[in-house]
Short mmCIF file of C-alpha atoms in Angstrom, two decimals:
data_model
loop_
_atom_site.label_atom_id
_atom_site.label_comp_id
_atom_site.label_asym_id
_atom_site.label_seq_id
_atom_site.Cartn_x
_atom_site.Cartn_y
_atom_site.Cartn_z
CA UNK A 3 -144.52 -150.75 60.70
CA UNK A 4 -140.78 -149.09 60.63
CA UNK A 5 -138.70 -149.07 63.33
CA UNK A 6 -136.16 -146.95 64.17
CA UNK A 7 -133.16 -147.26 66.54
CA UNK A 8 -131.72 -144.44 67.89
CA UNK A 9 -128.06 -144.19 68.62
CA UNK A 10 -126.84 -142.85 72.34
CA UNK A 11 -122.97 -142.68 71.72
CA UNK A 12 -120.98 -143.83 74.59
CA UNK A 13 -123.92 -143.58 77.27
CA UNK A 14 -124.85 -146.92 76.38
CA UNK A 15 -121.45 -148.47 77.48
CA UNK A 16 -120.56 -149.16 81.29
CA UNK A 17 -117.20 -148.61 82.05
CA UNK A 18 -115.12 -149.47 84.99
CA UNK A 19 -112.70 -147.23 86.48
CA UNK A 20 -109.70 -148.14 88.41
CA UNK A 21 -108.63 -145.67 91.28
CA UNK A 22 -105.30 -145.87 93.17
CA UNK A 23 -105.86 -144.84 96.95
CA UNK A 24 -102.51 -144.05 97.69
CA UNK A 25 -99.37 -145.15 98.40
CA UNK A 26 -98.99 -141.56 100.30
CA UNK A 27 -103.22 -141.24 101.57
CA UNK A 28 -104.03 -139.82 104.67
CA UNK A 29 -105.94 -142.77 105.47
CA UNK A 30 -104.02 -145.45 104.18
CA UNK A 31 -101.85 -145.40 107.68
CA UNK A 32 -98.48 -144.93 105.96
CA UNK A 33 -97.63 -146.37 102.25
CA UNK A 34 -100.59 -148.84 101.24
CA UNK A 35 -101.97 -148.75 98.02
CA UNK A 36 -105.88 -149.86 97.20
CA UNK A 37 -106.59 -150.36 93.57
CA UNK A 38 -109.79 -150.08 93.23
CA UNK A 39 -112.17 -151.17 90.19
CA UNK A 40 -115.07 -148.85 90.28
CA UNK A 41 -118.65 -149.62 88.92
CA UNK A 42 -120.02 -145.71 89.88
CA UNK A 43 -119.52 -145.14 93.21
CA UNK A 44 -119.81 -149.02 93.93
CA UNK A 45 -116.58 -150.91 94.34
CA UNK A 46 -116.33 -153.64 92.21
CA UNK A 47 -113.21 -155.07 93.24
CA UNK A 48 -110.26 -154.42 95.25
CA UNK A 49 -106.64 -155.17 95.61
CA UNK A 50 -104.23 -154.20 98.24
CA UNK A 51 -100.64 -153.73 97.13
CA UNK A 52 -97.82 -153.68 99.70
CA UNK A 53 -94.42 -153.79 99.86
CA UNK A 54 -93.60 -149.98 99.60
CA UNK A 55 -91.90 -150.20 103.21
CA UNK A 56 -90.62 -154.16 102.97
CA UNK A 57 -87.13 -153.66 104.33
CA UNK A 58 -86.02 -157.26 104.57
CA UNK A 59 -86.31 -158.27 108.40
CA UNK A 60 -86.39 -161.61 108.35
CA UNK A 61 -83.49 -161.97 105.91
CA UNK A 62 -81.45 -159.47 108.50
CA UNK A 63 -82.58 -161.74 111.28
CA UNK A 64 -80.24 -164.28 109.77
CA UNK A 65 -77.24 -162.15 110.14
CA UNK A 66 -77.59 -160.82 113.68
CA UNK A 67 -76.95 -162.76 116.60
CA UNK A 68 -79.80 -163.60 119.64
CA UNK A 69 -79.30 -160.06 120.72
CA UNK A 70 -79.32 -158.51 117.77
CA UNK A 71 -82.15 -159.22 116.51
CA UNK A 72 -84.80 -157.98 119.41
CA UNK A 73 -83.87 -154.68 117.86
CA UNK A 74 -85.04 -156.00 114.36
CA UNK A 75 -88.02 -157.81 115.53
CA UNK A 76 -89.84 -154.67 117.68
CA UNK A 77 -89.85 -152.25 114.69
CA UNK A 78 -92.47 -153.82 112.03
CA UNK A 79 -95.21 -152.70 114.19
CA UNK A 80 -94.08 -149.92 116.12
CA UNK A 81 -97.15 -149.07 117.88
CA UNK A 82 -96.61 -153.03 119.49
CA UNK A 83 -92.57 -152.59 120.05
CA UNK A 84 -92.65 -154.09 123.77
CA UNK A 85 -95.10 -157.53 122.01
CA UNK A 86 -93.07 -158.09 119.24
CA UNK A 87 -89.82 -158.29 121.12
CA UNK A 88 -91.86 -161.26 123.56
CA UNK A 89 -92.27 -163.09 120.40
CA UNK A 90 -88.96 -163.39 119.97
CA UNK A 91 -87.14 -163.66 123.19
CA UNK A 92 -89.88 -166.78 124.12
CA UNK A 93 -88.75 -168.96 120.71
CA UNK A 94 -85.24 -168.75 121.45
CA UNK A 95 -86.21 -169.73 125.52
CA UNK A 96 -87.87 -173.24 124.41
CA UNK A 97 -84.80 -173.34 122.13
CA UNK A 98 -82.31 -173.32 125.01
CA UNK A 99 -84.78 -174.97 127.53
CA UNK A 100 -84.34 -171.48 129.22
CA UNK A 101 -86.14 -170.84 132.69
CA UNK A 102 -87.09 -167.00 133.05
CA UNK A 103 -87.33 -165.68 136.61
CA UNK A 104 -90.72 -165.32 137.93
CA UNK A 105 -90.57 -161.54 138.55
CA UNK A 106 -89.24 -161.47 134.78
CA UNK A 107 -92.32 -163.18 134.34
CA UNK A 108 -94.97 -160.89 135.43
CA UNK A 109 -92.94 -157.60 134.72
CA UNK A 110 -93.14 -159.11 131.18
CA UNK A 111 -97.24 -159.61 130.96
CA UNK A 112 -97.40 -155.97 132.86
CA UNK A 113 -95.69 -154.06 130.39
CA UNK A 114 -97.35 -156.28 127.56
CA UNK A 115 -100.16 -155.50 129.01
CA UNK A 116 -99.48 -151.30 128.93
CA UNK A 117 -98.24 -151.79 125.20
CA UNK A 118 -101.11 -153.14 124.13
CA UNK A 119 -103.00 -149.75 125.95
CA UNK A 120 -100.87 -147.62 124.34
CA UNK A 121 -101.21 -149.82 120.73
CA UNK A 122 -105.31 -149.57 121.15
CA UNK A 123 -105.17 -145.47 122.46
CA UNK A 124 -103.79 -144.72 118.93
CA UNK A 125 -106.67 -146.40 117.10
CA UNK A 126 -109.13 -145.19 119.48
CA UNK A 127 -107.71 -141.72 118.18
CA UNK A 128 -107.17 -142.07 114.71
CA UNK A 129 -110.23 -143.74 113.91
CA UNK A 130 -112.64 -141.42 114.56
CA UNK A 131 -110.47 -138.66 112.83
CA UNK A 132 -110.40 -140.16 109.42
CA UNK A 133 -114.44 -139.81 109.94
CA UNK A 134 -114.55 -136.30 110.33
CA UNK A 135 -113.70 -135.66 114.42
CA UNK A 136 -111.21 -134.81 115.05
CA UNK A 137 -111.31 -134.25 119.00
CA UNK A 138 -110.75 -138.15 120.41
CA UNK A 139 -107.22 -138.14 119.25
CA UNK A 140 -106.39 -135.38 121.46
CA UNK A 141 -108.07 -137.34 124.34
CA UNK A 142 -106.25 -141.04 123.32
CA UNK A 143 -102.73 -138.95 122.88
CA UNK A 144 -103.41 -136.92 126.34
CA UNK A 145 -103.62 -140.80 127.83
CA UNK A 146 -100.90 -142.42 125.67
CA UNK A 147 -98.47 -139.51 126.70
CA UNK A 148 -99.12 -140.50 130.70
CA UNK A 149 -98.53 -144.05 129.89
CA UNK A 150 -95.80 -143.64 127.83
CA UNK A 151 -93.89 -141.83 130.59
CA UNK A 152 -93.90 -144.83 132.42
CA UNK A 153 -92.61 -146.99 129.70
CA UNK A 154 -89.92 -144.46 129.01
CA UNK A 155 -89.19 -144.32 132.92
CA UNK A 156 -88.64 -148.24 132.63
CA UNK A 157 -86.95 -149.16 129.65
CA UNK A 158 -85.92 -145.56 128.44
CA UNK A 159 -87.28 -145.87 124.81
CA UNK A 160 -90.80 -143.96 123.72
CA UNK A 161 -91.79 -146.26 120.69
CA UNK A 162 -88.75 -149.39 120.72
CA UNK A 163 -88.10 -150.11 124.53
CA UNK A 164 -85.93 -153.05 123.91
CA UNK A 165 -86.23 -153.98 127.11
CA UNK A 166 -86.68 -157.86 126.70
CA UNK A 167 -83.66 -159.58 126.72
CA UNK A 168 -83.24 -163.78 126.27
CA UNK A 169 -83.70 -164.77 129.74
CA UNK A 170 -85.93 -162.06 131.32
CA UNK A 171 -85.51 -157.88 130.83
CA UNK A 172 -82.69 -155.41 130.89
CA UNK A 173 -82.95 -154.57 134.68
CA UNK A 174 -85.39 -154.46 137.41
CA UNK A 175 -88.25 -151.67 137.54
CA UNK A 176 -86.69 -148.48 138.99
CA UNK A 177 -86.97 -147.41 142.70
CA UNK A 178 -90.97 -146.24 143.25
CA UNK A 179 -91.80 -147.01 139.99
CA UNK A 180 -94.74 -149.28 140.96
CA UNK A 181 -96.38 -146.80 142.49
CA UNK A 182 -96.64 -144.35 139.53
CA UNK A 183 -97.09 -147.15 136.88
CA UNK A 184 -100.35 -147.68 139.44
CA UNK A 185 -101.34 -143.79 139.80
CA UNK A 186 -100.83 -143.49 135.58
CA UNK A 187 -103.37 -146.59 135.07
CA UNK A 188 -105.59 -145.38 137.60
CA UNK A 189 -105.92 -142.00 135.60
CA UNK A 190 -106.14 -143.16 132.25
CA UNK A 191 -108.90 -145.58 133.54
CA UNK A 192 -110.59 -142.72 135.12
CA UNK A 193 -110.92 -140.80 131.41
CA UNK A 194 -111.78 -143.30 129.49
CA UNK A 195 -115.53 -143.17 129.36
CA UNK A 196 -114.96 -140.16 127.35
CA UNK A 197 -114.53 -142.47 123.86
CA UNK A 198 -117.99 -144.39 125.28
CA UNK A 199 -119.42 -140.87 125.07
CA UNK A 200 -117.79 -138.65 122.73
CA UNK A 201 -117.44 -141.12 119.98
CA UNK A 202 -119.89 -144.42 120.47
CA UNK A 203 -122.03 -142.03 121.41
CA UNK A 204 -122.33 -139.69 118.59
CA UNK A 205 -124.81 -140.42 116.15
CA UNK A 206 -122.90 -139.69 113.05
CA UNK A 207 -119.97 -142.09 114.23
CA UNK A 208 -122.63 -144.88 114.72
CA UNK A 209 -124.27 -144.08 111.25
CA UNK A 210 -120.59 -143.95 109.68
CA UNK A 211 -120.15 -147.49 110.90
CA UNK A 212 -123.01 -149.22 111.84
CA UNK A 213 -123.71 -152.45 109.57
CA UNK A 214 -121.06 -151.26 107.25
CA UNK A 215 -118.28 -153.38 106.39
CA UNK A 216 -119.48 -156.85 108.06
CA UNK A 217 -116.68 -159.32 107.94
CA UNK A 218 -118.16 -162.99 108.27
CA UNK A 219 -116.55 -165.46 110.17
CA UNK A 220 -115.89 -167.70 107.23
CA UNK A 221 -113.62 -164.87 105.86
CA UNK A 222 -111.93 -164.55 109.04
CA UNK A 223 -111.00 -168.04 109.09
CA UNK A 224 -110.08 -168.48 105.49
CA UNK A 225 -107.68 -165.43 105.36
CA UNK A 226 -105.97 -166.17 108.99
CA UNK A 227 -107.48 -162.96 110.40
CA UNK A 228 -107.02 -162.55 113.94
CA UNK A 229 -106.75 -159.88 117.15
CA UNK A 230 -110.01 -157.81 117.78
CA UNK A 231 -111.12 -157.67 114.45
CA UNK A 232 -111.70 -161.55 114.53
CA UNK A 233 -113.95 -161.27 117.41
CA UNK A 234 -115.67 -158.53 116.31
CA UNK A 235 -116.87 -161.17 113.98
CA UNK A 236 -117.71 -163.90 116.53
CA UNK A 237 -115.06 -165.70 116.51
CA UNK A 238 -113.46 -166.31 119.97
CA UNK A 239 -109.95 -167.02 120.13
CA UNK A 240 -107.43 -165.44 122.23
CA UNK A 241 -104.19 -167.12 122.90
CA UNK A 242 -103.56 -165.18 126.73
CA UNK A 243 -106.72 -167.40 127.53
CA UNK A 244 -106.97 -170.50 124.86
CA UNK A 245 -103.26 -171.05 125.17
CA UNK A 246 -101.65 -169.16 128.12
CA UNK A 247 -98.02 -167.78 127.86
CA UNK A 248 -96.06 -165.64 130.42
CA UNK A 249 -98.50 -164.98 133.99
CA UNK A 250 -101.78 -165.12 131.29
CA UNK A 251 -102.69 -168.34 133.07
CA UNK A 252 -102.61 -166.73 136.54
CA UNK A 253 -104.77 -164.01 135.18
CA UNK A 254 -108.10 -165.97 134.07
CA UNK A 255 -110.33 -164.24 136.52
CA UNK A 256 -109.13 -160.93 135.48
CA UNK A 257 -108.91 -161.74 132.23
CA UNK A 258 -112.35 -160.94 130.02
CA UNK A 259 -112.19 -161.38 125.84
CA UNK A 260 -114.47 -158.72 123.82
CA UNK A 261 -116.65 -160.70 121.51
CA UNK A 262 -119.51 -158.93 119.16
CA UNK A 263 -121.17 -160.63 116.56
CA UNK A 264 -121.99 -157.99 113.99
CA UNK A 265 -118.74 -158.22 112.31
CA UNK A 266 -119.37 -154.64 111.14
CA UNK A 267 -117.29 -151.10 111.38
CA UNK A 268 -118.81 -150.80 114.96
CA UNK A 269 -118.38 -153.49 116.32
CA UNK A 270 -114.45 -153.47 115.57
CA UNK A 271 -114.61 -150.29 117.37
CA UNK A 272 -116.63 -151.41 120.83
CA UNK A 273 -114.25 -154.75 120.76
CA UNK A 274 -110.79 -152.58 120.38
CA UNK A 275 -112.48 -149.99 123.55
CA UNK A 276 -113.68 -153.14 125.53
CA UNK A 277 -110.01 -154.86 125.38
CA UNK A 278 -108.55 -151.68 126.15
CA UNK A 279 -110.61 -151.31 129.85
CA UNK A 280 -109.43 -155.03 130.44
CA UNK A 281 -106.29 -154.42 129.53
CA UNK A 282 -105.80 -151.92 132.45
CA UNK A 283 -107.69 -154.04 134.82
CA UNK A 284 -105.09 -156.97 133.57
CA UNK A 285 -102.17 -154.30 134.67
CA UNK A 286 -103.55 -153.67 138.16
CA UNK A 287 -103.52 -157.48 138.87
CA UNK A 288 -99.92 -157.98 137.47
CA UNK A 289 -99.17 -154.35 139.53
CA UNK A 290 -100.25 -156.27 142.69
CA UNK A 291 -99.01 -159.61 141.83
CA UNK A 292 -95.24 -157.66 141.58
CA UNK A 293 -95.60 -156.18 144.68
CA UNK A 294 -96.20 -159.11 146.13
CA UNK A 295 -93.17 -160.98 144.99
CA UNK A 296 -89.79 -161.20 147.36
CA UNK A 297 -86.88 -159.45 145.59
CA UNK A 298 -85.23 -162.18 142.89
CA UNK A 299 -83.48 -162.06 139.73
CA UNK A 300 -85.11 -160.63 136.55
CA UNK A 301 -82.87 -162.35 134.04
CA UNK A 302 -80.21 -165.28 133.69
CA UNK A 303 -76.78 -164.74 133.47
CA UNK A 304 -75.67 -165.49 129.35
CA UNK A 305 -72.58 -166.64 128.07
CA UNK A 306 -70.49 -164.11 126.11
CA UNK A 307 -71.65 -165.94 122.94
CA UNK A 308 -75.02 -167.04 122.45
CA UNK A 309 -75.59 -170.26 121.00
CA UNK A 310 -79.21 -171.79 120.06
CA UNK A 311 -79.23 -175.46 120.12
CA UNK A 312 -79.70 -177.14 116.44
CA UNK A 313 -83.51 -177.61 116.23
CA UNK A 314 -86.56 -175.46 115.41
CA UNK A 315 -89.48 -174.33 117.75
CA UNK A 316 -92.42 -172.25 116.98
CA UNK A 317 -93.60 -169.39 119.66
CA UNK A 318 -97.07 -167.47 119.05
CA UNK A 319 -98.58 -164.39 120.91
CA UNK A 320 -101.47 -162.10 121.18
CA UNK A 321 -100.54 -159.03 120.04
CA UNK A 322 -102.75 -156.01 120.11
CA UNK A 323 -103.11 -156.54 116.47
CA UNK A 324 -103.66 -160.31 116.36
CA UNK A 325 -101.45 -163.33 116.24
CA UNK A 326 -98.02 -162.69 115.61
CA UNK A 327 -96.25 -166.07 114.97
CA UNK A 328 -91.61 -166.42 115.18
CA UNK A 329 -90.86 -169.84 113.12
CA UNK A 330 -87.34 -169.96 114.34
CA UNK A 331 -84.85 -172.16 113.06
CA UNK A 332 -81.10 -173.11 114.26
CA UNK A 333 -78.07 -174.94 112.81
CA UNK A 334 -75.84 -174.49 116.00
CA UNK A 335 -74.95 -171.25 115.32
CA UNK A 336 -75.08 -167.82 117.21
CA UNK A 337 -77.37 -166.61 114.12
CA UNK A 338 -80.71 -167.96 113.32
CA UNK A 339 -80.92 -169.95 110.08
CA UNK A 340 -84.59 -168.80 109.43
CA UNK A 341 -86.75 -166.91 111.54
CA UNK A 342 -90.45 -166.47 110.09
CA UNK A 343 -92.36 -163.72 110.77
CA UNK A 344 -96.34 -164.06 110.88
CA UNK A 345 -97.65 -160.59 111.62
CA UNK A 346 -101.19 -159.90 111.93
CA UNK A 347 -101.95 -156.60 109.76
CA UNK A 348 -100.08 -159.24 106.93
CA UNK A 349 -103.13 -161.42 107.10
CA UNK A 350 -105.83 -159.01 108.37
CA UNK A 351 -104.85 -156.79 105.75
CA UNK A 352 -105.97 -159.22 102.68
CA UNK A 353 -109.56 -159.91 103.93
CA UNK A 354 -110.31 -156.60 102.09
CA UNK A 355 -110.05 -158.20 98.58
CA UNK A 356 -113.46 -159.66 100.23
CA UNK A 357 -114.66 -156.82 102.16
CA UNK A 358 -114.52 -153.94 99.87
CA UNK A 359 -116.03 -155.38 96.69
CA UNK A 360 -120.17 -154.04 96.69
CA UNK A 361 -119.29 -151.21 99.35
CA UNK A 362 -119.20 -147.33 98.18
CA UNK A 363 -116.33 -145.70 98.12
CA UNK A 364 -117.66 -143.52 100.46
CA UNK A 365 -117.24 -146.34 102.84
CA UNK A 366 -114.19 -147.30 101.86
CA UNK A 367 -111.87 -145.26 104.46
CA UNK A 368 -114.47 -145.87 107.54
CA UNK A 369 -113.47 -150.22 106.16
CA UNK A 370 -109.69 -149.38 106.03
CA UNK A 371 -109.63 -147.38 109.68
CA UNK A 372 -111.37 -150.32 110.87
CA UNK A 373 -109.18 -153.08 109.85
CA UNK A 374 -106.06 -151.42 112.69
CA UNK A 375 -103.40 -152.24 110.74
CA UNK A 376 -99.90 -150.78 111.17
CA UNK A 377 -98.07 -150.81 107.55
CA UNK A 378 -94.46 -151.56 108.13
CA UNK A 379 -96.15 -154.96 110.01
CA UNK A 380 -97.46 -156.28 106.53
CA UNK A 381 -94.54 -155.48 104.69
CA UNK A 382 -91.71 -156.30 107.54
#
């Protein structure tokens, strides 16, 4: 019996191909790169590089004074300007043992409160467009434009409001202000069952995203990930409820945390709508709260010089995104010594060395949309 082996050439060799998805993709939200590792059209494993937009914050934070450095702090995620600055201004508070006024107080969680709108409008948006429709970002920017009126009515900035100041806020709401910040949040409110039909409720969306993508909750807590895209995955931590800051604890009734289990595509998507409809409802309550209030102060009087006791204290919020963490640090001086910056895309961002690996690469954008990251918050 003879046998005979015949040769194939290269066919019979598997080989892997690496793919760069950006730093300048559509879909990568600004300069990310993915390197891929392809097995086909299966990824086989994934790597995020960053750093393309690092700028250095939190080595400029240690040359600006308390002031100074708001400005620093509320551009890394500029869809979040008004949250990140809160971050800030509440470390160096405990620092000084610093009282704010109440009014400060609830002005504060209000326009938190309309940031973090305006933060979840633009994913709302975007999303949806880097599957293929493109008509709920003209509905999300058509509602972000009549909320961002309000914030530029306020604080006179579209995107960085520095408005907070150490102590309370620039200056007390404008003359009838209330009243419009109330009709804008009313209207948006009114429109936005449009995403619940236009895009949860279109089949191709749903088969886009549906059990695609599933982030466990082990993964979540192993990588630090946090914000709606933890809770998409069952885990159920929000800090405005779990540990309160600013009028949060006055808010518990009012206040209602989206939860899904899947962990999928989808269910990032229903958790990001369902905190944006409590969000407004949390704005109406602080909008009556407000009115409520007698006239009073909405900041403290600062010396000319600004001086942080020597210590260290660290603050914590919920950003739209997730948990943004300030590690601050002081030697006596008007300058921090070290401030830390935890941002959530940073950490959020890393779970897809898990996530991608055994998805197609036909999957891979609907994954990336879904993780709502902003870039210039994982590379501060």
């Amino acid at each position: 019996m003879t046998e005979t082996t015949v040769g194939i050439g290269g066919a019979a060799e598997g080989t892997d191909m690496v793919l760069n998805i950006g730093p300048q993709h559509p879909s990568t939200h600004g300069v990310l790169r993915l390197r891929l590792i392809l097995d086909g059209e299966r990824i086989s494993h994934a790597e995020p590089v960053i750093g393309y937009m690092h700028r250095g914050a939190e080595k400029l934070f240690e040359a600006r004074d308390y002031r100074q450095i708001i400005m620093l702090a509320n551009r890394h995620d500029w869809l979040s300007a008004f949250s990140n600055e809160l971050g800030v201004v509440i470390a160096v508070e405990r620092m000084l043992g610093m009282e704010v006024p109440e009014r400060a107080v609830w002005t504060r969680t209000l326009l938190a409160e309309l940031n973090r709108v305006l933060n979840h409008l633009m994913f709302l948006g975007s999303y949806p467009l880097e599957l293929g429709g493109i008509t709920p970002v003209f509905y999300a920017f058509r509602e972000r434009e009549e909320l961002q009126n309000i914030l530029e009515e306020v604080s006179g900035g579209r995107m960085h409001y520095m408005f907070n100041r150490v102590g309370g806020l620039k200056e007390d709401l404008p003359n009838g202000w209330l009243g419009r910040a109330r009709e804008a949040v009313a209207d948006v409110r009114s429109r936005m069952d449009v995403f619940d039909r236009l895009v949860l409720g279109n089949e191709i969306f749903r088969g886009r995203t549906r059990g695609v993508g599933v982030l466990t909750p082990q993964t979540v807590h192993a990588y630090g990930v946090s914000g709606p895209i933890a809770r998409a995955s069952g885990v159920d931590f929000d800090l405005r409820r779990d540990e309160p800051y600013l009028a949060y604890g006055e808010l518990q009734d009012t206040l209602n945390v989206a939860t899904r289990t899947e962990g999928d595509c989808l269910a990032r998507f229903e958790c990001l709508l369902e905190q944006t409809h409590n969000s407004l409802d949390l704005a109406d309550a602080c909008l009556d709260r407000i009115a409520e209030l007698p006239p009073g102060p909405i900041n403290q009087r600062l010396p000319k010089v600004l001086k942080a006791p020597e210590g260290h204290t660290y603050a914590w919020t919920e950003n739209p995104l997730g948990i943004n963490g300030y590690y601050l640090v002081s030697k006596g001086d008007k300058t921090p010594y070290r401030l830390k910056l935890r941002s959530a895309s940073y950490n959020n961002i890393q779970a897809l060395t898990e996530l991608l690996p055994g998805t197609l690469v036909a999957d891979m954008v609907a994954i990336l949309g879904s993780m709502f990251f902003v870039v210039g918050d994982i590379d501060k």
